[in-house]
Amino acid sequence: ALTVQWEVLQEIGKQQFLRLDTKDLGKKLRAMEEELGKLPTKMKTYQVFNKFMDIIKMKKKINKNILDDLCAGGIESPILRQKHWRDIFQLLGVKKSNANQLIVEDLWSINLMKYQNELREITLVAQGENALENFLAEMADKWSQTLFELVDYKGKVSLVKNWNDLMADVADALSDVMSMKQSPYYKSFERDAVQWEEKLNSATGIFDVMVDVQRRWVYLQGVFTNSEDVKRQLGGYYQKFKAFDREFIQLMKGIKAEPPLDRWVRPEEGLLAKLEANQNSLNQIQKALNEYLESQRAQFARFYFIGDDDLLEIIGNARDPIQMNRHLSKMFAGITQLKLAKDKETVVVGMVSREGETVAFIEPVDVDKTPKIQEWLSAVESQMRVSLASLLEEALETFPPPSQAEAYFAWCRKFPAQVALLATQVRWSEGVEAGLKRLSSDQS
């Protein structure tokens, strides 16, 4: 029985160590121990029996306390790397150049318990480094799956839509890399960590600039597409925008063809420098546009009441009073639209309040004769004043005596409420003043 068990141990000792299943070995050693325990009592008194039992117990102890750690991960993904095995071979005095050459007997033949603490230290380092290695592998895998997600914009170009997700992913990865630096095993992966940090910081810089460039492209593209006047006034800057527009569309086509993020943040791509140059050009164009809009406001002060987008839309529809109605209430309180001639929609003949009350102009304003928008709006503003003043004058001249109630109400219906109310207040004030004068005269 001892011979059979010894032969089993010999076969185990010939196995390649990296292919050893320490759990299976533990079961086998326990089974051998149980099997030997069933032998007759007389046999257990032999010295060879006790020595063999001591050997099995020692191998069980070594298997549990040392071999299990050395085999961690198995041959497919071992935790101990070649550099760790070199340290182990040097510690144990094993004349091997590679862990693949190691058999179980090579370790069984050494008093491993003597080196338990040193071996435990090496395996702990290996486990810590393996954790960092797995972290970097997971990061690389996630990074390879990080893509620009695009959405079509007016059939002209695709724009990036997942900025928030991209920024959050990169921020999380940067935070993880910073945390990695706190590990006592960081030194072995410092080079990789620095490369990741540079790549992630580069991505963050690209996102910050690219978001702004994309947003400005959408805005300025709309400005130059919808306003011929802006194109004429900003001719040189419009040509500069056209050059940028071609470059931007080409970039977005490239991203659509290759959406993985890693392709665009590589140093050799130089995307950040290109985007910063684009941003600088856009700043110049935006500045020129702001100066142009300021000059438009200086010519018609009520343009200060509206935003840039509305003003650009107004300028783009300078000869279309119908389009002007959308913005009229922002410039003239209480007025919702201009009344146009039935036979010609470019002739303004009056104004309409939000309550639907209409005031006709003394003289119509023909937009075609004054195509510059500030000029015909100034003419409209002048007609507002002149027409209301003329109506007030007529109202005062035709104001009925206080005793004629029916005539007064008929008079009220003839004029706009604002004019009728003001004329009534004027006549009432005149009556009060006349009464006070009479009272003063009688007292004297």
XYZ file of C-alpha atoms in Angstrom:
444
model
C 0.000 0.000 0.000
C 2.841 2.417 0.834
C 4.520 1.593 -2.450
C 1.403 2.460 -4.434
C 0.986 5.761 -2.636
C 4.654 6.548 -3.107
C 4.334 5.972 -6.845
C 1.351 8.351 -6.906
C 3.504 11.021 -5.254
C 6.286 10.353 -7.748
C 3.866 10.874 -10.683
C 2.591 14.112 -9.171
C 6.182 15.310 -8.720
C 6.837 14.886 -12.469
C 3.989 17.236 -13.453
C 4.740 20.681 -14.884
C 4.279 22.983 -11.924
C 2.344 25.708 -13.766
C -0.275 23.124 -14.782
C -0.712 21.938 -11.214
C -4.204 22.131 -9.751
C -3.469 22.780 -6.081
C -7.065 22.124 -5.036
C -6.971 18.741 -6.736
C -3.565 18.058 -5.162
C -4.987 18.901 -1.747
C -7.816 16.428 -2.254
C -5.385 13.728 -3.351
C -3.115 14.263 -0.341
C -6.073 14.137 2.049
C -7.308 10.973 0.366
C -3.862 9.405 0.694
C -3.763 10.375 4.358
C -7.190 8.833 4.943
C -6.241 5.719 3.009
C -3.086 5.251 5.058
C -5.090 5.799 8.254
C -7.106 2.702 7.421
C -4.009 0.451 7.465
C -3.624 -2.107 10.315
C -2.356 -0.776 13.608
C 0.729 -2.925 13.424
C 1.798 -1.285 10.147
C 1.396 2.137 11.697
C 4.157 1.257 14.170
C 6.738 0.978 11.425
C 9.160 3.859 11.095
C 8.693 4.006 7.312
C 4.936 4.508 7.780
C 5.418 7.425 10.165
C 8.018 8.973 7.879
C 5.684 8.679 4.885
C 2.827 10.238 6.848
C 5.134 13.110 7.825
C 5.984 13.625 4.146
C 2.292 13.788 3.179
C 1.473 16.219 6.009
C 4.379 18.442 5.020
C 3.285 18.422 1.373
C -0.262 19.326 2.471
C 1.109 22.241 4.489
C 3.299 23.418 1.620
C 0.423 23.069 -0.825
C -1.897 25.151 1.346
C 0.547 27.857 2.429
C 2.864 28.231 -0.572
C 2.025 26.324 -3.759
C -1.517 27.682 -3.885
C -0.144 31.249 -4.089
C 2.568 30.320 -6.599
C 0.003 28.699 -8.936
C -2.556 31.494 -8.679
C -4.110 32.249 -12.058
C -3.018 28.962 -13.628
C -0.962 28.615 -16.786
C -3.420 30.624 -18.889
C -3.216 33.828 -16.846
C -0.601 33.404 -14.123
C -0.288 36.120 -11.515
C 3.441 35.507 -11.108
C 5.349 36.957 -14.065
C 8.798 36.007 -15.280
C 10.447 38.720 -13.154
C 8.798 37.266 -10.023
C 9.985 33.770 -10.873
C 13.521 35.055 -11.292
C 13.332 36.416 -7.745
C 11.961 33.061 -6.515
C 14.628 31.023 -8.319
C 17.326 33.245 -6.869
C 15.823 32.923 -3.375
C 15.524 29.125 -3.556
C 18.699 28.515 -5.515
C 16.820 26.807 -8.353
C 18.833 26.522 -11.571
C 16.024 27.290 -13.997
C 15.658 30.068 -16.548
C 11.910 29.827 -17.047
C 8.918 28.840 -14.913
C 7.683 26.567 -17.699
C 10.678 24.297 -17.023
C 9.694 23.854 -13.387
C 8.181 20.551 -12.168
C 6.489 19.915 -8.838
C 9.390 17.860 -7.502
C 11.739 20.823 -7.984
C 9.824 22.617 -5.239
C 9.039 19.567 -3.140
C 12.741 18.861 -2.883
C 13.282 22.215 -1.142
C 12.342 23.109 2.397
C 9.855 25.755 1.209
C 8.505 26.474 4.684
C 11.888 27.969 5.489
C 11.226 30.647 2.844
C 7.518 31.108 3.547
C 7.712 34.783 4.514
C 9.943 35.731 1.584
C 7.755 33.817 -0.870
C 4.628 35.416 0.582
C 6.158 38.863 0.040
C 6.912 38.069 -3.606
C 3.399 36.732 -4.233
C 1.804 39.764 -2.561
C 3.761 42.068 -4.866
C 2.712 39.934 -7.838
C -0.943 40.084 -6.777
C -0.808 43.871 -6.374
C 0.854 44.314 -9.742
C -1.630 41.913 -11.330
C -4.515 44.010 -10.025
C -3.016 47.134 -11.630
C -2.318 45.227 -14.824
C -5.941 44.073 -14.982
C -7.110 47.617 -14.310
C -5.051 48.942 -17.227
C -6.328 46.137 -19.465
C -9.935 46.965 -18.559
C -9.288 50.644 -19.213
C -7.770 49.854 -22.607
C -10.742 47.648 -23.483
C -13.263 50.319 -22.473
C -11.278 52.988 -24.301
C -11.307 50.941 -27.506
C -15.117 50.906 -27.314
C -15.458 54.652 -26.650
C -16.921 56.260 -29.760
C -18.075 59.609 -31.047
C -21.846 59.345 -31.443
C -23.121 61.509 -34.284
C -26.423 63.014 -35.361
C -27.305 64.404 -38.777
C -27.577 68.193 -39.031
C -29.840 69.406 -41.828
C -28.479 66.792 -44.212
C -25.228 68.718 -44.494
C -22.967 67.192 -41.885
C -22.997 64.903 -38.850
C -22.338 66.482 -35.449
C -21.151 64.915 -32.191
C -24.030 64.488 -29.730
C -22.601 62.490 -26.783
C -20.338 65.185 -25.307
C -21.606 64.672 -21.741
C -20.967 60.921 -21.822
C -17.514 61.353 -23.358
C -16.474 63.967 -20.811
C -17.797 61.881 -17.918
C -15.964 58.749 -19.141
C -12.665 60.596 -19.533
C -13.032 62.308 -16.143
C -13.697 58.931 -14.470
C -10.687 57.365 -16.197
C -8.440 60.252 -15.115
C -9.661 59.870 -11.543
C -8.847 56.144 -11.664
C -5.341 56.840 -12.971
C -4.784 59.343 -10.137
C -5.946 56.717 -7.639
C -3.594 54.199 -9.221
C -0.659 56.423 -8.234
C -1.439 55.761 -4.586
C -0.740 52.041 -4.987
C 2.582 50.759 -3.548
C 2.998 48.791 -6.794
C 2.572 51.842 -9.061
C 6.250 52.105 -9.937
C 6.138 49.059 -12.210
C 3.388 50.690 -14.293
C 4.454 54.323 -14.097
C 5.272 54.524 -17.789
C 1.851 53.153 -18.797
C 0.072 55.399 -16.306
C 1.863 58.510 -17.586
C 0.908 57.618 -21.159
C -2.725 57.188 -20.146
C -2.687 60.449 -18.234
C -1.313 62.298 -21.256
C -3.869 60.680 -23.561
C -6.807 61.466 -21.272
C -5.685 65.055 -20.703
C -5.331 65.424 -24.466
C -8.888 64.109 -24.916
C -10.182 66.578 -22.321
C -8.474 69.470 -24.106
C -9.877 68.364 -27.460
C -13.405 68.071 -26.051
C -13.304 71.549 -24.495
C -12.263 73.197 -27.764
C -14.272 70.990 -30.109
C -17.560 71.610 -28.271
C -17.036 75.347 -28.718
C -15.976 75.012 -32.368
C -18.990 72.845 -33.225
C -21.395 75.212 -31.451
C -19.975 78.251 -33.224
C -20.067 76.502 -36.578
C -23.797 75.844 -36.146
C -24.409 79.478 -35.203
C -22.253 81.141 -37.862
C -23.335 78.729 -40.569
C -26.907 79.813 -39.919
C -25.895 83.486 -39.918
C -24.086 83.400 -43.261
C -26.644 81.085 -44.880
C -29.644 83.237 -43.980
C -28.302 86.764 -44.403
C -26.958 88.093 -47.692
C -26.390 91.475 -46.052
C -24.012 89.923 -43.497
C -22.118 88.185 -46.315
C -21.667 91.518 -48.106
C -20.730 93.512 -45.036
C -18.307 90.861 -43.721
C -16.924 89.759 -47.085
C -13.384 88.956 -45.941
C -14.561 87.199 -42.802
C -17.155 85.300 -44.795
C -14.385 83.914 -47.007
C -12.474 82.939 -43.879
C -15.573 81.170 -42.578
C -16.001 79.309 -45.872
C -12.439 77.978 -45.556
C -13.120 76.868 -41.985
C -16.477 75.403 -43.039
C -14.807 73.138 -45.604
C -12.214 71.995 -43.045
C -14.825 71.360 -40.352
C -17.087 69.334 -42.635
C -14.101 67.261 -43.757
C -13.187 66.589 -40.118
C -16.719 65.473 -39.252
C -16.820 63.186 -42.291
C -13.594 61.606 -41.041
C -15.048 61.106 -37.562
C -18.171 59.564 -39.054
C -16.019 57.113 -41.051
C -13.861 56.285 -37.984
C -15.804 57.044 -34.780
C -13.443 55.405 -32.222
C -12.123 58.173 -29.965
C -8.570 56.814 -29.755
C -7.980 57.529 -33.440
C -8.503 61.270 -32.932
C -6.612 61.927 -29.686
C -3.290 60.503 -30.829
C -0.463 63.077 -30.802
C 0.360 62.407 -34.456
C -3.172 63.433 -35.443
C -2.571 66.947 -34.087
C -6.315 67.547 -33.708
C -6.037 69.881 -30.712
C -3.727 72.278 -32.567
C -6.066 72.294 -35.594
C -9.112 72.968 -33.429
C -7.363 75.766 -31.532
C -6.452 77.393 -34.862
C -10.105 77.057 -35.919
C -11.233 78.530 -32.626
C -8.945 81.522 -33.137
C -10.402 82.114 -36.617
C -13.927 81.825 -35.238
C -13.104 84.343 -32.501
C -12.080 86.845 -35.177
C -15.217 86.179 -37.204
C -17.410 86.429 -34.090
C -15.755 89.713 -33.110
C -16.365 91.164 -36.573
C -19.980 89.981 -36.455
C -20.499 91.557 -33.020
C -19.088 94.859 -34.272
C -21.392 94.671 -37.289
C -24.433 94.037 -35.075
C -23.413 96.903 -32.804
C -23.299 99.217 -35.829
C -26.804 98.069 -36.784
C -28.097 98.826 -33.293
C -26.452 102.245 -33.332
C -28.540 103.101 -36.407
C -31.826 102.054 -34.795
C -31.773 102.107 -30.998
C -34.739 99.756 -30.555
C -32.518 96.936 -31.863
C -30.900 97.004 -28.400
C -34.093 95.415 -27.066
C -33.552 92.182 -29.012
C -30.865 89.500 -29.009
C -28.281 88.764 -31.672
C -30.202 85.856 -33.195
C -33.375 87.903 -33.559
C -31.475 90.855 -34.982
C -29.754 88.649 -37.553
C -33.113 87.215 -38.566
C -34.517 90.734 -38.928
C -31.557 91.810 -41.057
C -31.915 88.664 -43.153
C -35.568 89.588 -43.834
C -34.995 93.313 -44.193
C -37.564 93.709 -46.989
C -40.231 91.482 -45.517
C -42.561 93.258 -43.052
C -44.472 90.018 -42.465
C -41.382 88.400 -40.961
C -40.835 91.539 -38.904
C -44.109 90.929 -37.039
C -42.468 88.069 -35.060
C -40.120 90.537 -33.373
C -42.238 93.699 -33.303
C -43.537 93.336 -29.745
C -39.955 93.173 -28.432
C -39.185 96.590 -29.897
C -42.587 98.317 -29.540
C -44.563 97.550 -26.395
C -48.245 96.980 -27.044
C -47.889 96.393 -30.790
C -48.080 92.874 -32.168
C -48.017 93.434 -35.916
C -47.905 95.908 -38.753
C -50.950 96.347 -40.956
C -50.048 95.928 -44.621
C -51.756 97.110 -47.775
C -54.004 94.442 -49.272
C -52.654 94.931 -52.776
C -48.973 95.195 -51.766
C -47.516 93.459 -48.713
C -44.420 95.654 -48.669
C -46.442 98.763 -47.852
C -47.096 99.386 -44.148
C -50.396 101.236 -43.651
C -50.908 100.940 -39.891
C -50.260 99.131 -36.617
C -52.246 96.604 -34.581
C -52.248 96.204 -30.766
C -52.329 92.888 -28.926
C -56.014 93.564 -28.246
C -56.662 93.835 -32.000
C -57.098 97.595 -32.108
C -55.838 99.142 -35.364
C -54.357 102.603 -35.982
C -53.950 103.694 -39.583
C -50.882 105.732 -40.539
C -51.228 109.208 -41.987
C -48.781 108.268 -44.711
C -48.023 104.633 -45.673
C -44.413 103.417 -45.522
C -43.247 101.663 -48.709
C -40.462 99.230 -47.819
C -39.403 98.902 -51.448
C -38.567 102.606 -51.586
C -36.461 102.429 -48.417
C -34.899 98.948 -48.500
C -32.519 99.635 -45.626
C -34.310 98.217 -42.625
C -33.277 100.940 -40.174
C -34.700 103.579 -42.506
C -38.118 102.063 -42.991
C -38.423 101.089 -39.328
C -37.556 104.685 -38.396
C -40.237 105.811 -40.851
C -42.724 103.417 -39.213
C -41.760 104.739 -35.776
C -42.262 108.316 -37.016
C -45.687 107.435 -38.447
C -46.665 105.940 -35.110
C -46.029 109.274 -33.421
C -47.487 111.468 -36.192
C -50.604 109.341 -36.603
C -51.340 109.236 -32.861
C -50.689 112.982 -32.572
C -53.033 113.683 -35.508
C -55.746 111.485 -34.001
C -55.333 113.236 -30.642
C -55.696 116.635 -32.309
C -58.865 115.488 -34.125
C -60.237 113.983 -30.935
C -59.766 117.219 -29.040
C -61.411 119.245 -31.817
C -64.446 116.956 -31.970
C -64.821 116.350 -28.229
C -68.574 116.595 -27.436
C -69.977 118.638 -24.554
C -70.224 116.740 -21.240
C -74.017 116.968 -21.324
C -74.263 114.860 -24.517
C -73.648 111.332 -23.204
C -74.671 109.456 -26.354
C -72.481 111.705 -28.504
C -69.585 111.113 -26.115
C -69.825 107.326 -26.385
C -70.083 107.555 -30.159
C -67.007 109.767 -30.084
C -65.132 107.164 -27.958
C -65.871 104.424 -30.478
C -64.420 106.556 -33.263
C -60.903 106.779 -31.749
C -58.350 104.316 -30.306
C -58.829 103.844 -26.556
C -55.478 105.440 -25.736
C -56.336 108.584 -27.758
C -59.901 108.814 -26.414
C -58.682 108.445 -22.828
C -55.956 111.074 -23.258
C -58.318 113.549 -24.970
C -60.871 113.042 -22.199
C -58.199 113.678 -19.557
C -57.110 116.847 -21.395
C -60.666 118.220 -21.566
C -61.310 117.224 -17.931
C -58.118 118.977 -16.840
C -59.095 122.067 -18.815
C -62.551 122.043 -17.197
C -61.079 121.665 -13.699
C -58.610 124.465 -14.366
C -61.385 126.760 -15.656
C -63.508 125.982 -12.589
C -60.646 126.801 -10.229
C -60.078 130.106 -12.018
C -63.749 131.048 -11.696
C -63.713 130.160 -8.030
C -60.621 132.281 -7.482
C -62.206 135.194 -9.397
C -65.451 135.028 -7.389
C -63.558 135.042 -4.088
C -61.608 138.105 -5.083
